PDB file of C-alpha atoms in Angstrom:
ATOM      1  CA  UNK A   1      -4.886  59.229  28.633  1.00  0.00           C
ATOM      2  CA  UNK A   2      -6.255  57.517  31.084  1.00  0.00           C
ATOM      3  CA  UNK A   3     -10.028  57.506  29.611  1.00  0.00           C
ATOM      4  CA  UNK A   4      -8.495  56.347  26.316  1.00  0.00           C
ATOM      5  CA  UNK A   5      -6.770  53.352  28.082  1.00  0.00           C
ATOM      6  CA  UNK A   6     -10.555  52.859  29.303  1.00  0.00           C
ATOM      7  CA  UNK A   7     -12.049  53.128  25.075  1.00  0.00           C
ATOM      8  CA  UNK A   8      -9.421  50.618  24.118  1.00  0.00           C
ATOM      9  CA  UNK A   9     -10.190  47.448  27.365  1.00  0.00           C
ATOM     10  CA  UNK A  10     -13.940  48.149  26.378  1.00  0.00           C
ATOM     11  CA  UNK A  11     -13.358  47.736  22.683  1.00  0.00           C
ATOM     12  CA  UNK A  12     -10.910  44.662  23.172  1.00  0.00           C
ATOM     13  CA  UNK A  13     -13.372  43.145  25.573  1.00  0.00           C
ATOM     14  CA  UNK A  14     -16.498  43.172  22.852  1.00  0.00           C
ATOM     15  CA  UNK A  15     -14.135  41.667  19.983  1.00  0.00           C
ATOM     16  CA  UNK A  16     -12.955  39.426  22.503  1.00  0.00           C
ATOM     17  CA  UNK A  17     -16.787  38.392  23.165  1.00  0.00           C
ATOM     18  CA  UNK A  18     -17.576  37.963  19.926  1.00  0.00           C
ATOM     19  CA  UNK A  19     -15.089  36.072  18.773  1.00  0.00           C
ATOM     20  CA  UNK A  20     -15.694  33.691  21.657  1.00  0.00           C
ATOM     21  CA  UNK A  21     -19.190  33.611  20.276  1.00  0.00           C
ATOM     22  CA  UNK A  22     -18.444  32.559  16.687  1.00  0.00           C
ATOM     23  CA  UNK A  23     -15.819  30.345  17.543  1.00  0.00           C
ATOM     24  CA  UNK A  24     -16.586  28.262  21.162  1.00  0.00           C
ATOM     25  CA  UNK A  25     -13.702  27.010  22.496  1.00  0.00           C
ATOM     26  CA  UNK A  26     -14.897  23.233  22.030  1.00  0.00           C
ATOM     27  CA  UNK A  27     -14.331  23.748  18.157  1.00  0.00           C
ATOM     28  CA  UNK A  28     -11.593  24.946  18.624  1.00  0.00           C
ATOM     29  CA  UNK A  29     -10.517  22.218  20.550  1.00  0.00           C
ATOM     30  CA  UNK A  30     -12.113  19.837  18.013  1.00  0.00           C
ATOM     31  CA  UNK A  31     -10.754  21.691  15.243  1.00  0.00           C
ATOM     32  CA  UNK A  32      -6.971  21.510  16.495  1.00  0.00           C
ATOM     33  CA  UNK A  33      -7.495  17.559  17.450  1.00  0.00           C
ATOM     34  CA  UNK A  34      -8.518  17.089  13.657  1.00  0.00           C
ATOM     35  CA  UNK A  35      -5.371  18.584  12.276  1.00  0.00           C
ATOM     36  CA  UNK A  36      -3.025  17.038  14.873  1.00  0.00           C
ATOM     37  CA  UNK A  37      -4.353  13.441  14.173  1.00  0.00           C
ATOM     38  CA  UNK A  38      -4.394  13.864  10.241  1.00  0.00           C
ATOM     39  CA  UNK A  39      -0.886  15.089  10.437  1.00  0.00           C
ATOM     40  CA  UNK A  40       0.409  12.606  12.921  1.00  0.00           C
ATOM     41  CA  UNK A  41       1.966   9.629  10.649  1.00  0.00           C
ATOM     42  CA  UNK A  42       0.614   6.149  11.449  1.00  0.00           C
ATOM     43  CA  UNK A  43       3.558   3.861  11.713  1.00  0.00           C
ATOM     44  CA  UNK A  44       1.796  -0.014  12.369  1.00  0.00           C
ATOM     45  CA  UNK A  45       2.382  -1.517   9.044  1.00  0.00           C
ATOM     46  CA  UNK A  46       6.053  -0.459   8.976  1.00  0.00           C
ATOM     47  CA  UNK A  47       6.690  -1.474  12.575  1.00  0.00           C
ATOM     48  CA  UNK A  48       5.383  -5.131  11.784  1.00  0.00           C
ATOM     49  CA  UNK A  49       7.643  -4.702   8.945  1.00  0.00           C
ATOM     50  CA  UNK A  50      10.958  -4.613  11.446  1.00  0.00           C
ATOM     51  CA  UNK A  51       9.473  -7.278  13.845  1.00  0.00           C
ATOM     52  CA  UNK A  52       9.146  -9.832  10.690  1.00  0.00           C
ATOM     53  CA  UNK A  53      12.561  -8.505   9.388  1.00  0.00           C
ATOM     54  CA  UNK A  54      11.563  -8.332   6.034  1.00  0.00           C
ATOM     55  CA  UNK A  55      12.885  -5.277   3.863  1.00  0.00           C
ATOM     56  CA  UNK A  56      10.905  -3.810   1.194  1.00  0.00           C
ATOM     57  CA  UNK A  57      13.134  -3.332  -2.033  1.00  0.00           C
ATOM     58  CA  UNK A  58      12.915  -0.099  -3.800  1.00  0.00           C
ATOM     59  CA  UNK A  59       9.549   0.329  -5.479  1.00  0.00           C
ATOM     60  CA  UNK A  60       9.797  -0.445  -9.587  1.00  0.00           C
ATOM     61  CA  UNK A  61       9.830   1.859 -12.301  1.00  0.00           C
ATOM     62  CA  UNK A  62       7.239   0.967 -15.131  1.00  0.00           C
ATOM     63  CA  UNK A  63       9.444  -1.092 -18.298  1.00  0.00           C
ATOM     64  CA  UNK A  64       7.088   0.169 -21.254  1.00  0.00           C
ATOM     65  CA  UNK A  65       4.736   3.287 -21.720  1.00  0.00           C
ATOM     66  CA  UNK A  66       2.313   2.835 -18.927  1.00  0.00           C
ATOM     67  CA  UNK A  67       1.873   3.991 -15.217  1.00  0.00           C
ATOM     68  CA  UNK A  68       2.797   2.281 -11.869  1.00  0.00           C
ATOM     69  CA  UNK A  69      -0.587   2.833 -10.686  1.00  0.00           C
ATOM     70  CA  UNK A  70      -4.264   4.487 -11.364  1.00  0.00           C
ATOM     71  CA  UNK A  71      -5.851   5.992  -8.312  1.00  0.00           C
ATOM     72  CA  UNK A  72      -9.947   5.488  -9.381  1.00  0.00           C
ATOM     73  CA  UNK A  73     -13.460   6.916  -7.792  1.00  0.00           C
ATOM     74  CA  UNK A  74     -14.301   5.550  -4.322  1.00  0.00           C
ATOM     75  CA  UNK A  75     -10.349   5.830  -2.835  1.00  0.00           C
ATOM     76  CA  UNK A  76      -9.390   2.726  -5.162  1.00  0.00           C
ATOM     77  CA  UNK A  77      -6.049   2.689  -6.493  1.00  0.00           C
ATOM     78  CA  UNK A  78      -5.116   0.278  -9.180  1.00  0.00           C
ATOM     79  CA  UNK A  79      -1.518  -1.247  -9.092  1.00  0.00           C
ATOM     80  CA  UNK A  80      -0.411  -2.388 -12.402  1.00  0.00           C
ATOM     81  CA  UNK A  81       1.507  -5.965 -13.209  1.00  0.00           C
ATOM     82  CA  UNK A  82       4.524  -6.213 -10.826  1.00  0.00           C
ATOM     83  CA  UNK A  83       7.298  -8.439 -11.745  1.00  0.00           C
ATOM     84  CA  UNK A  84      10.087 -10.667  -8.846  1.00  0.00           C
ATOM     85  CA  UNK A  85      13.102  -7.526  -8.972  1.00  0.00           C
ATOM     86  CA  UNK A  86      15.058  -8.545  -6.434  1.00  0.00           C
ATOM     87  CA  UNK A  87      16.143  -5.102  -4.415  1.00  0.00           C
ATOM     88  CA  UNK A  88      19.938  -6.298  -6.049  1.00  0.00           C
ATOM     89  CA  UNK A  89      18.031  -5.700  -9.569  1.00  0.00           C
ATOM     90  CA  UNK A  90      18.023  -8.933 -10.866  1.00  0.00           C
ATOM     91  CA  UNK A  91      15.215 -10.563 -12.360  1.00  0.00           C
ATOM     92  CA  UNK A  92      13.439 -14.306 -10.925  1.00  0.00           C
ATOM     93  CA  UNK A  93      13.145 -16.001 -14.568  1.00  0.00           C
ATOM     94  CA  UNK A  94      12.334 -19.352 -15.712  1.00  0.00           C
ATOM     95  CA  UNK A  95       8.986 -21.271 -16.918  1.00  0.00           C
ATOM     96  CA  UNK A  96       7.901 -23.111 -13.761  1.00  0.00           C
ATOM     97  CA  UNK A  97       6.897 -26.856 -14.523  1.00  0.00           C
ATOM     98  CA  UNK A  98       9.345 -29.649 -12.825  1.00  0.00           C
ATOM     99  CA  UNK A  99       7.877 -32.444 -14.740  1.00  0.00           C
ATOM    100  CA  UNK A 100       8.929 -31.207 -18.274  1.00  0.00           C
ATOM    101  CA  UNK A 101      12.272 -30.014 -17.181  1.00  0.00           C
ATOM    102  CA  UNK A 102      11.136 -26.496 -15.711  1.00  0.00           C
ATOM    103  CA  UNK A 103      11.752 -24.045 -12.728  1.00  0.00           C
ATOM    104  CA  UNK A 104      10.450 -26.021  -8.834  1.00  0.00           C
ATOM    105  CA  UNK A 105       7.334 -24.690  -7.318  1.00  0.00           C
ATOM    106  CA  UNK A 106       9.436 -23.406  -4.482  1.00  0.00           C
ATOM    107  CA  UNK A 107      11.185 -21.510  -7.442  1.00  0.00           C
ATOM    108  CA  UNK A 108       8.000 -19.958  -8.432  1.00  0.00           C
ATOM    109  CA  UNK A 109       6.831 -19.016  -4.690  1.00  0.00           C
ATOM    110  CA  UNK A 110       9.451 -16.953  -4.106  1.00  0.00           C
ATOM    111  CA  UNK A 111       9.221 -15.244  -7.028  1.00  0.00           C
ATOM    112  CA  UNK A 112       5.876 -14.568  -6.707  1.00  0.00           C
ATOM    113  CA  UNK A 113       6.508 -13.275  -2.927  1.00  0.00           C
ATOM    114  CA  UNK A 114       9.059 -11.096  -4.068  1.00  0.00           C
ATOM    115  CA  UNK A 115       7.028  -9.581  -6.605  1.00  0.00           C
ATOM    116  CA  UNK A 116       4.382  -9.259  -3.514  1.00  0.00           C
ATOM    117  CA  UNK A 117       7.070  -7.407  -1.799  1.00  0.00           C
ATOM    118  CA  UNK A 118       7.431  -4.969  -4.664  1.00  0.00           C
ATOM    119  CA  UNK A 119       3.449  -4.649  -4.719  1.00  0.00           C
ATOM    120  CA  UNK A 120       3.929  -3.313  -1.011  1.00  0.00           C
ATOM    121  CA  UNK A 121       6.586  -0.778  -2.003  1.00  0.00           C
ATOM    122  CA  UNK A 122       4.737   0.845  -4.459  1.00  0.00           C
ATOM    123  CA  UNK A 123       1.788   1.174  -1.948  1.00  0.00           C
ATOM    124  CA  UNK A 124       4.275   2.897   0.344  1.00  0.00           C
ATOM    125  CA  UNK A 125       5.492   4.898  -2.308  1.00  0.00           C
ATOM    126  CA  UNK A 126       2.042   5.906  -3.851  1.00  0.00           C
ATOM    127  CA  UNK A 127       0.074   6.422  -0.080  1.00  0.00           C
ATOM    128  CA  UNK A 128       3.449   7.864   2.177  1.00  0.00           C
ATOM    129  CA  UNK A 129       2.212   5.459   5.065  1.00  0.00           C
ATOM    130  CA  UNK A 130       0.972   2.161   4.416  1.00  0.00           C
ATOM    131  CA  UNK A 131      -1.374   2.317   7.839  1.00  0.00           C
ATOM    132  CA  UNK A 132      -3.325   4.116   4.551  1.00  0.00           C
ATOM    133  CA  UNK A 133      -4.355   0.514   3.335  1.00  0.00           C
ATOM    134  CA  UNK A 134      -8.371  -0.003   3.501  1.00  0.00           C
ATOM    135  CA  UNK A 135      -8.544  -2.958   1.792  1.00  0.00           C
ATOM    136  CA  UNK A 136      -6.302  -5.799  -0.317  1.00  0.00           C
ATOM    137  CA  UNK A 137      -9.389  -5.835  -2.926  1.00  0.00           C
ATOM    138  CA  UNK A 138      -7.760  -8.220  -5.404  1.00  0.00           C
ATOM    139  CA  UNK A 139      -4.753  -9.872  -6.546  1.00  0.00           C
ATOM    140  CA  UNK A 140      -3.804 -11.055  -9.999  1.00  0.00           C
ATOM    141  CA  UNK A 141      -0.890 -13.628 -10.850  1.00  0.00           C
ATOM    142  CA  UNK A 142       0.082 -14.634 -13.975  1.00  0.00           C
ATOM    143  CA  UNK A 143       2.648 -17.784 -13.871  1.00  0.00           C
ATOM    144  CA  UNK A 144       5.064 -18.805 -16.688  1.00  0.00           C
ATOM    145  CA  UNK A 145       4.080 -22.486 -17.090  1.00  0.00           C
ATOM    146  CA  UNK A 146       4.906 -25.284 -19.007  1.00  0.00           C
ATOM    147  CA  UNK A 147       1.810 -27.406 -20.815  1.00  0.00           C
ATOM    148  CA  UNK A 148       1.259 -29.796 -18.086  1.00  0.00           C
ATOM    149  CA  UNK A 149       1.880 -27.110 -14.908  1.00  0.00           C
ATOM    150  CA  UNK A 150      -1.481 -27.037 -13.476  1.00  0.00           C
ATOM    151  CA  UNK A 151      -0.521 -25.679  -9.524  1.00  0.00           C
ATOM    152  CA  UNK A 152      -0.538 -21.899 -10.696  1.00  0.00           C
ATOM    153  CA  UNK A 153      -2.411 -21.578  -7.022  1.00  0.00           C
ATOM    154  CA  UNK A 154       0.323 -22.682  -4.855  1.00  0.00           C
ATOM    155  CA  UNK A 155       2.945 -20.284  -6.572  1.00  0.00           C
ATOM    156  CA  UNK A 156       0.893 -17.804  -6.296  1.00  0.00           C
ATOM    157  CA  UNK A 157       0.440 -18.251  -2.576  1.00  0.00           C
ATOM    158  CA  UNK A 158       4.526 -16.350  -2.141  1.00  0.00           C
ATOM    159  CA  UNK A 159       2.750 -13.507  -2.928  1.00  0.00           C
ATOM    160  CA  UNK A 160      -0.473 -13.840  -0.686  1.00  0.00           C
ATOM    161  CA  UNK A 161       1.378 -15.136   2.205  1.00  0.00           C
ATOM    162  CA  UNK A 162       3.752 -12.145   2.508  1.00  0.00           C
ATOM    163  CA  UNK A 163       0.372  -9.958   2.023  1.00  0.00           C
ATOM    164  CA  UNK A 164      -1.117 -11.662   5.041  1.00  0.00           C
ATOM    165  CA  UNK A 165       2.045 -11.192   7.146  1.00  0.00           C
ATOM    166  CA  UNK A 166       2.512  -8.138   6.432  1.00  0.00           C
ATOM    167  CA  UNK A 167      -1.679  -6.612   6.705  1.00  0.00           C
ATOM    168  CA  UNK A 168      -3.305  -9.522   8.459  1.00  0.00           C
ATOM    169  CA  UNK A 169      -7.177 -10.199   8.393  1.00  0.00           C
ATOM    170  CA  UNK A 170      -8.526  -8.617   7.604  1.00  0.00           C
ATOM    171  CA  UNK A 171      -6.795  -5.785   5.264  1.00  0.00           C
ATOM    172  CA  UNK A 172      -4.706  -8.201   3.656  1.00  0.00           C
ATOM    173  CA  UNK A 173      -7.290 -10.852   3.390  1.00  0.00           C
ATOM    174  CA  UNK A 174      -8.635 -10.529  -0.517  1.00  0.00           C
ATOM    175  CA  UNK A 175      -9.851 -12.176  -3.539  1.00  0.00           C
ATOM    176  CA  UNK A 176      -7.340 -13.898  -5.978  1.00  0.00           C
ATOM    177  CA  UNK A 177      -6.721 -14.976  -9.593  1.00  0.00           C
ATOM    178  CA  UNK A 178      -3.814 -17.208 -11.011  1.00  0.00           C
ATOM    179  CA  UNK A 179      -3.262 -18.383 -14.453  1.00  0.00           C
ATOM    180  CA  UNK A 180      -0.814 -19.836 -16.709  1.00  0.00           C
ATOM    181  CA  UNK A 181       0.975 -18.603 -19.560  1.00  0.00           C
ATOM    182  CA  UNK A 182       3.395 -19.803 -22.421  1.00  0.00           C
ATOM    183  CA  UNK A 183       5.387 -16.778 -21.727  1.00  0.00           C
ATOM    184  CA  UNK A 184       5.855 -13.784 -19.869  1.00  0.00           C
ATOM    185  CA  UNK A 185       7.907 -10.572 -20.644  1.00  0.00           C
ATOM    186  CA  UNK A 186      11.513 -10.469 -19.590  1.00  0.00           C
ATOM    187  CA  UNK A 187      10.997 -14.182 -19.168  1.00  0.00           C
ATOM    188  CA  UNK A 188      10.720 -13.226 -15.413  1.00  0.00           C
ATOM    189  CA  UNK A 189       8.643 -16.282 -13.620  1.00  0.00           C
ATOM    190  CA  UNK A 190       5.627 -14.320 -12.402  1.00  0.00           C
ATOM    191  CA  UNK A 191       3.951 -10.933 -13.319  1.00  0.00           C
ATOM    192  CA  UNK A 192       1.011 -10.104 -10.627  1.00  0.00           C
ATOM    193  CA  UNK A 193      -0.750  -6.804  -9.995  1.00  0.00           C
ATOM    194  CA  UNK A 194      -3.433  -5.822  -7.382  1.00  0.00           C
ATOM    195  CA  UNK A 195      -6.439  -3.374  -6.632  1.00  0.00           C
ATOM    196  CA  UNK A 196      -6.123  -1.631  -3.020  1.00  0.00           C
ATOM    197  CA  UNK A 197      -8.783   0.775  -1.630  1.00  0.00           C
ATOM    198  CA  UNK A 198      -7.103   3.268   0.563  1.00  0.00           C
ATOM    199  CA  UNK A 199      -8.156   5.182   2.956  1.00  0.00           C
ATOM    200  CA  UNK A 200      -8.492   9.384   1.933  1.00  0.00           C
TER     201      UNK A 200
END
């Protein structure tokens, strides 16, 4: 019994050894800090969030046969046309143009930072953590106008101002189109969408 006892330490003691050898204990280590950082969530973006008191509506549904988003090669992730839902559901319409009898451009700003705030829910929704935002690559506005509206640039600014506040410089700090249009689906004021590279 006693010499078995003896067999079974000796054999324990060379597994023992050469697991040690094929697995030192400082990849282990290594090993078990990589999984505990990628699973701990990073919680930044969303605790700037609370301090600026802003509240991020529920993140839209597409309105026709397309998706929300397409995630791309190289961790890009494009976000398609969002429009000013209001988390109450209702839509921010009007053409904006105050000489020819048309919506203010303070009218138009918000809109166009609400529909910035909707941009930011879907990244929430889409990434799980928004601490997952590389980059703001790119914003896009489009801004009902009338003929002689030319300060598509300052309405757009509602939605790059809530960007910045929300992601600083310099995540939030990206290029930017606006244009004018006739006429926009839904009437709704503004329509903008974005391109985001995230991190894997």
């Amino acid at each position: 019994e006693q010499m078995r006892y003896i067999v079974s330490s000796s054999v324990l003691a060379i597994m023992f050894a050469s697991i040690s050898r094929a697995f030192p204990s400082s990849s282990l280590r290594k090993s078990s800090a990589r999984v505990s950082s990628s699973s701990i969530r990073m919680v930044h973006i969303e605790k700037k969030l609370q301090e600026l008191g802003i509240e991020l509506p529920p993140a839209p549904t597409p309105k026709a046969n397309y998706n929300i988003v397409c995630h791309a090669s190289g961790n890009m992730m494009y976000i398609s046309g969002h429009l000013p839902l209001k988390a109450d559901g209702t839509l921010i319409c009007g053409r904006i143009g105050p000489e020819s009898g048309g919506e203010t451009i303070e009218h138009g700003y918000e809109a166009a930072r609400q529909a910035g705030l909707n941009l930011i829910s879907t990244m929430k929704q889409q990434l799980g953590d928004l601490d997952r935002v590389e980059q703001v690559v790119k914003v896009f506005g489009i801004v009902q106008s009338t003929n002689d509206f030319k300060s598509q640039h300052l309405v757009m600014d509602g939605c790059s101002d809530v960007i910045m506040e929300v992601f600083d410089k310099p995540i939030g700090y990206h290029a930017r189109s606006a244009i004018g249009t006739s006429t926009l689906p839904l009437d709704m004021s503004v329509e903008v969408e974005a391109i985001v590279q995230v991190k894997p």
